[in-house]
């Protein structure tokens, strides 16, 4: 069974993540959306809220699971028999950043990273822009799935 993990902070999940997850779920038998816990990061949404937003989006998709994890993504993969990491690419900055992580992961393990190019219509969306819109009382609903409501 081909299992992949889509790791991220998802603070909050956006239409960009949603697009990558929907398309990624068609490529693998199981796609695990893994919310990373980083004690040093300050989040706008609690871990529970972030998890609930994602679960509500994909409750009908039987091959999509949502989990939380801490530590290295490759350690999570090895413990859970996951051989692929799925990541989305929006622009050259994402590519440079992701390239270094993917090379490191390949050096430390045999886990492959699979990249999907973002859909053109969501390529400009990031969780940090969504948080800015929320902080300034803008209409964030155009940038996130319907399950994200504050
Ligand atoms: P991180 O904390 O790892 O940056 P994010 O939640 O921001 O986590 O992103 C997780 C993954 O989703 C990354 O692979 C990122 O490139 C991808 N991603 C984020 N926004 C978009 C978007 N608008 N379109 C496609 N992929 C995206």
PDB file of C-alpha atoms and ligand atoms in Angstrom:
ATOM      1  CA  UNK A   1       0.000   0.000   0.000  1.00  0.00           C
ATOM      2  CA  UNK A   2       1.423   3.389  -1.053  1.00  0.00           C
ATOM      3  CA  UNK A   3       1.193   5.808   1.863  1.00  0.00           C
ATOM      4  CA  UNK A   4       2.206   9.464   1.725  1.00  0.00           C
ATOM      5  CA  UNK A   5       2.378  12.180   4.328  1.00  0.00           C
ATOM      6  CA  UNK A   6       1.512  15.848   3.678  1.00  0.00           C
ATOM      7  CA  UNK A   7       3.224  17.668   6.538  1.00  0.00           C
ATOM      8  CA  UNK A   8       2.720  21.300   7.483  1.00  0.00           C
ATOM      9  CA  UNK A   9       1.550  23.793  10.070  1.00  0.00           C
ATOM     10  CA  UNK A  10      -1.858  24.432   8.454  1.00  0.00           C
ATOM     11  CA  UNK A  11      -2.341  27.625  10.491  1.00  0.00           C
ATOM     12  CA  UNK A  12      -4.952  27.583   8.996  1.00  0.00           C
ATOM     13  CA  UNK A  13      -5.514  25.199   6.056  1.00  0.00           C
ATOM     14  CA  UNK A  14      -5.967  27.240   2.843  1.00  0.00           C
ATOM     15  CA  UNK A  15      -7.468  26.576  -0.596  1.00  0.00           C
ATOM     16  CA  UNK A  16      -3.855  26.000  -1.738  1.00  0.00           C
ATOM     17  CA  UNK A  17      -3.389  23.131   0.724  1.00  0.00           C
ATOM     18  CA  UNK A  18      -6.856  21.844  -0.169  1.00  0.00           C
ATOM     19  CA  UNK A  19      -5.938  21.641  -3.850  1.00  0.00           C
ATOM     20  CA  UNK A  20      -2.698  19.743  -3.166  1.00  0.00           C
ATOM     21  CA  UNK A  21      -4.464  17.334  -0.784  1.00  0.00           C
ATOM     22  CA  UNK A  22      -7.308  16.566  -3.207  1.00  0.00           C
ATOM     23  CA  UNK A  23      -4.888  15.889  -6.051  1.00  0.00           C
ATOM     24  CA  UNK A  24      -2.383  14.051  -3.859  1.00  0.00           C
ATOM     25  CA  UNK A  25      -5.040  11.732  -2.469  1.00  0.00           C
ATOM     26  CA  UNK A  26      -5.595  10.418  -6.012  1.00  0.00           C
ATOM     27  CA  UNK A  27      -1.924   9.440  -6.349  1.00  0.00           C
ATOM     28  CA  UNK A  28      -1.603   7.378  -3.164  1.00  0.00           C
ATOM     29  CA  UNK A  29      -3.631   4.660  -1.432  1.00  0.00           C
ATOM     30  CA  UNK A  30      -3.526   6.682   1.757  1.00  0.00           C
ATOM     31  CA  UNK A  31      -2.650  10.331   2.382  1.00  0.00           C
ATOM     32  CA  UNK A  32      -1.850  11.355   5.943  1.00  0.00           C
ATOM     33  CA  UNK A  33      -2.158  15.062   6.645  1.00  0.00           C
ATOM     34  CA  UNK A  34       0.303  15.551   9.465  1.00  0.00           C
ATOM     35  CA  UNK A  35       0.179  18.720  11.542  1.00  0.00           C
ATOM     36  CA  UNK A  36       3.644  19.358  12.929  1.00  0.00           C
ATOM     37  CA  UNK A  37       3.942  20.470  16.544  1.00  0.00           C
ATOM     38  CA  UNK A  38       6.732  22.960  17.064  1.00  0.00           C
ATOM     39  CA  UNK A  39       6.938  24.265  20.634  1.00  0.00           C
ATOM     40  CA  UNK A  40       8.934  27.306  19.492  1.00  0.00           C
ATOM     41  CA  UNK A  41       6.348  28.527  16.965  1.00  0.00           C
ATOM     42  CA  UNK A  42       3.459  30.815  17.881  1.00  0.00           C
ATOM     43  CA  UNK A  43       0.242  29.808  16.125  1.00  0.00           C
ATOM     44  CA  UNK A  44      -2.966  31.758  15.480  1.00  0.00           C
ATOM     45  CA  UNK A  45      -5.105  28.609  15.778  1.00  0.00           C
ATOM     46  CA  UNK A  46      -4.720  25.913  18.417  1.00  0.00           C
ATOM     47  CA  UNK A  47      -3.689  22.423  17.389  1.00  0.00           C
ATOM     48  CA  UNK A  48      -7.245  21.210  18.003  1.00  0.00           C
ATOM     49  CA  UNK A  49      -8.759  23.950  15.844  1.00  0.00           C
ATOM     50  CA  UNK A  50      -6.296  23.300  13.015  1.00  0.00           C
ATOM     51  CA  UNK A  51      -7.065  19.587  13.175  1.00  0.00           C
ATOM     52  CA  UNK A  52     -10.835  20.133  13.242  1.00  0.00           C
ATOM     53  CA  UNK A  53     -10.726  22.485  10.217  1.00  0.00           C
ATOM     54  CA  UNK A  54      -8.899  19.811   8.208  1.00  0.00           C
ATOM     55  CA  UNK A  55     -11.008  16.885   9.416  1.00  0.00           C
ATOM     56  CA  UNK A  56     -14.213  18.718   8.513  1.00  0.00           C
ATOM     57  CA  UNK A  57     -12.919  19.274   4.951  1.00  0.00           C
ATOM     58  CA  UNK A  58     -12.173  15.640   4.298  1.00  0.00           C
ATOM     59  CA  UNK A  59     -14.629  13.680   6.444  1.00  0.00           C
ATOM     60  CA  UNK A  60     -16.002  11.967   3.339  1.00  0.00           C
ATOM     61  CA  UNK A  61     -12.570  10.939   1.998  1.00  0.00           C
ATOM     62  CA  UNK A  62     -11.796   7.508   3.391  1.00  0.00           C
ATOM     63  CA  UNK A  63      -8.156   7.511   2.254  1.00  0.00           C
ATOM     64  CA  UNK A  64      -7.290  10.825   3.945  1.00  0.00           C
ATOM     65  CA  UNK A  65      -6.278  10.812   7.610  1.00  0.00           C
ATOM     66  CA  UNK A  66      -5.338  13.710   9.873  1.00  0.00           C
ATOM     67  CA  UNK A  67      -2.714  13.301  12.608  1.00  0.00           C
ATOM     68  CA  UNK A  68      -0.415  15.480  14.690  1.00  0.00           C
ATOM     69  CA  UNK A  69       3.260  14.783  15.236  1.00  0.00           C
ATOM     70  CA  UNK A  70       6.415  16.232  16.690  1.00  0.00           C
ATOM     71  CA  UNK A  71      10.000  15.537  15.777  1.00  0.00           C
ATOM     72  CA  UNK A  72      11.456  14.803  12.382  1.00  0.00           C
ATOM     73  CA  UNK A  73       9.055  14.065   9.536  1.00  0.00           C
ATOM     74  CA  UNK A  74      11.239  11.160   8.386  1.00  0.00           C
ATOM     75  CA  UNK A  75      11.055   9.597  11.870  1.00  0.00           C
ATOM     76  CA  UNK A  76       7.266   9.762  11.697  1.00  0.00           C
ATOM     77  CA  UNK A  77       7.432   8.159   8.246  1.00  0.00           C
ATOM     78  CA  UNK A  78       9.692   5.338   9.387  1.00  0.00           C
ATOM     79  CA  UNK A  79       7.519   4.542  12.407  1.00  0.00           C
ATOM     80  CA  UNK A  80       4.343   4.529  10.327  1.00  0.00           C
ATOM     81  CA  UNK A  81       5.573   2.743   7.224  1.00  0.00           C
ATOM     82  CA  UNK A  82       5.194   5.851   5.036  1.00  0.00           C
ATOM     83  CA  UNK A  83       7.583   6.072   2.064  1.00  0.00           C
ATOM     84  CA  UNK A  84       6.579   9.364   0.436  1.00  0.00           C
ATOM     85  CA  UNK A  85       6.415  12.982   1.555  1.00  0.00           C
ATOM     86  CA  UNK A  86       4.073  15.187  -0.484  1.00  0.00           C
ATOM     87  CA  UNK A  87       4.814  18.922  -0.752  1.00  0.00           C
ATOM     88  CA  UNK A  88       3.311  21.742  -2.782  1.00  0.00           C
ATOM     89  CA  UNK A  89       5.375  24.191  -4.840  1.00  0.00           C
ATOM     90  CA  UNK A  90       4.164  27.724  -5.480  1.00  0.00           C
ATOM     91  CA  UNK A  91       7.224  29.605  -6.672  1.00  0.00           C
ATOM     92  CA  UNK A  92      11.051  29.552  -6.893  1.00  0.00           C
ATOM     93  CA  UNK A  93      11.374  30.426  -3.192  1.00  0.00           C
ATOM     94  CA  UNK A  94       9.365  27.323  -2.265  1.00  0.00           C
ATOM     95  CA  UNK A  95      11.555  25.292  -4.629  1.00  0.00           C
ATOM     96  CA  UNK A  96      14.837  26.414  -3.042  1.00  0.00           C
ATOM     97  CA  UNK A  97      13.523  25.838   0.464  1.00  0.00           C
ATOM     98  CA  UNK A  98      11.997  22.460  -0.335  1.00  0.00           C
ATOM     99  CA  UNK A  99      15.049  21.295  -2.289  1.00  0.00           C
ATOM    100  CA  UNK A 100      17.308  21.563   0.763  1.00  0.00           C
ATOM    101  CA  UNK A 101      14.823  19.722   2.975  1.00  0.00           C
ATOM    102  CA  UNK A 102      14.208  16.986   0.402  1.00  0.00           C
ATOM    103  CA  UNK A 103      17.961  16.453  -0.129  1.00  0.00           C
ATOM    104  CA  UNK A 104      18.504  16.268   3.627  1.00  0.00           C
ATOM    105  CA  UNK A 105      15.670  13.779   4.034  1.00  0.00           C
ATOM    106  CA  UNK A 106      17.066  11.632   1.212  1.00  0.00           C
ATOM    107  CA  UNK A 107      20.495  11.738   2.814  1.00  0.00           C
ATOM    108  CA  UNK A 108      19.112  10.626   6.170  1.00  0.00           C
ATOM    109  CA  UNK A 109      16.579   8.077   4.904  1.00  0.00           C
ATOM    110  CA  UNK A 110      15.213   6.417   1.769  1.00  0.00           C
ATOM    111  CA  UNK A 111      12.016   8.465   1.864  1.00  0.00           C
ATOM    112  CA  UNK A 112      11.159  10.215  -1.394  1.00  0.00           C
ATOM    113  CA  UNK A 113       9.607  13.671  -1.610  1.00  0.00           C
ATOM    114  CA  UNK A 114       6.979  14.123  -4.297  1.00  0.00           C
ATOM    115  CA  UNK A 115       6.132  17.657  -5.426  1.00  0.00           C
ATOM    116  CA  UNK A 116       2.918  18.921  -6.954  1.00  0.00           C
ATOM    117  CA  UNK A 117       2.781  22.343  -8.574  1.00  0.00           C
ATOM    118  CA  UNK A 118       0.098  24.471  -7.072  1.00  0.00           C
ATOM    119  CA  UNK A 119      -2.983  25.273  -9.136  1.00  0.00           C
ATOM    120  CA  UNK A 120      -2.581  28.714 -10.763  1.00  0.00           C
ATOM    121  CA  UNK A 121      -5.702  29.998  -9.017  1.00  0.00           C
ATOM    122  CA  UNK A 122      -4.308  29.287  -5.541  1.00  0.00           C
ATOM    123  CA  UNK A 123      -0.596  29.873  -6.117  1.00  0.00           C
ATOM    124  CA  UNK A 124      -0.580  33.211  -4.297  1.00  0.00           C
ATOM    125  CA  UNK A 125      -2.276  31.959  -1.149  1.00  0.00           C
ATOM    126  CA  UNK A 126      -0.302  31.310   2.017  1.00  0.00           C
ATOM    127  CA  UNK A 127      -1.393  30.722   5.601  1.00  0.00           C
ATOM    128  CA  UNK A 128       0.536  33.842   6.651  1.00  0.00           C
ATOM    129  CA  UNK A 129      -1.431  36.043   4.208  1.00  0.00           C
ATOM    130  CA  UNK A 130      -4.669  34.487   5.485  1.00  0.00           C
ATOM    131  CA  UNK A 131      -3.650  35.278   9.084  1.00  0.00           C
ATOM    132  CA  UNK A 132      -2.921  38.880   8.073  1.00  0.00           C
ATOM    133  CA  UNK A 133      -6.332  39.206   6.417  1.00  0.00           C
ATOM    134  CA  UNK A 134      -7.990  37.755   9.564  1.00  0.00           C
ATOM    135  CA  UNK A 135      -6.070  40.096  11.891  1.00  0.00           C
ATOM    136  CA  UNK A 136      -7.234  43.058   9.821  1.00  0.00           C
ATOM    137  CA  UNK A 137     -10.867  41.934   9.577  1.00  0.00           C
ATOM    138  CA  UNK A 138     -10.726  41.180   5.855  1.00  0.00           C
ATOM    139  CA  UNK A 139     -12.819  38.576   4.031  1.00  0.00           C
ATOM    140  CA  UNK A 140     -10.643  35.533   4.627  1.00  0.00           C
ATOM    141  CA  UNK A 141     -13.440  33.167   3.521  1.00  0.00           C
ATOM    142  CA  UNK A 142     -12.363  33.538  -0.122  1.00  0.00           C
ATOM    143  CA  UNK A 143      -8.962  32.029   0.691  1.00  0.00           C
ATOM    144  CA  UNK A 144      -9.819  29.028   2.872  1.00  0.00           C
ATOM    145  CA  UNK A 145     -12.136  25.997   2.758  1.00  0.00           C
ATOM    146  CA  UNK A 146     -15.626  26.456   4.233  1.00  0.00           C
ATOM    147  CA  UNK A 147     -14.687  24.589   7.421  1.00  0.00           C
ATOM    148  CA  UNK A 148     -12.378  27.440   8.499  1.00  0.00           C
ATOM    149  CA  UNK A 149     -14.619  29.830  10.396  1.00  0.00           C
ATOM    150  CA  UNK A 150     -13.634  31.958  13.352  1.00  0.00           C
TER     151      UNK A 150
HETATM  152  P1  LIG B   1       5.076  24.798   6.696  1.00  0.00           P
HETATM  153  O1  LIG B   1       4.949  25.122   8.132  1.00  0.00           O
HETATM  154  O2  LIG B   1       5.791  23.508   6.399  1.00  0.00           O
HETATM  155  O3  LIG B   1       5.503  25.938   5.807  1.00  0.00           O
HETATM  156  P2  LIG B   1       2.492  25.090   5.498  1.00  0.00           P
HETATM  157  O4  LIG B   1       1.251  24.712   6.202  1.00  0.00           O
HETATM  158  O5  LIG B   1       2.729  26.537   5.232  1.00  0.00           O
HETATM  159  O6  LIG B   1       3.615  24.421   6.324  1.00  0.00           O
HETATM  160  O7  LIG B   1       2.612  24.325   4.109  1.00  0.00           O
HETATM  161  C1  LIG B   1       2.559  22.941   3.981  1.00  0.00           C
HETATM  162  C2  LIG B   1       2.740  22.553   2.513  1.00  0.00           C
HETATM  163  O8  LIG B   1       1.720  23.127   1.729  1.00  0.00           O
HETATM  164  C3  LIG B   1       4.046  22.995   1.874  1.00  0.00           C
HETATM  165  O9  LIG B   1       4.463  21.986   0.970  1.00  0.00           O
HETATM  166  C4  LIG B   1       3.662  24.224   1.121  1.00  0.00           C
HETATM  167  O10 LIG B   1       4.532  24.470   0.018  1.00  0.00           O
HETATM  168  C5  LIG B   1       2.290  23.827   0.650  1.00  0.00           C
HETATM  169  N1  LIG B   1       1.464  24.981   0.337  1.00  0.00           N
HETATM  170  C6  LIG B   1       1.194  26.030   1.133  1.00  0.00           C
HETATM  171  N2  LIG B   1       0.392  26.927   0.499  1.00  0.00           N
HETATM  172  C7  LIG B   1       0.161  26.422  -0.737  1.00  0.00           C
HETATM  173  C8  LIG B   1      -0.558  26.880  -1.896  1.00  0.00           C
HETATM  174  N3  LIG B   1      -1.199  28.049  -1.908  1.00  0.00           N
HETATM  175  N4  LIG B   1      -0.566  26.079  -2.981  1.00  0.00           N
HETATM  176  C9  LIG B   1       0.100  24.902  -2.957  1.00  0.00           C
HETATM  177  N5  LIG B   1       0.808  24.425  -1.926  1.00  0.00           N
HETATM  178  C10 LIG B   1       0.840  25.163  -0.829  1.00  0.00           C
END
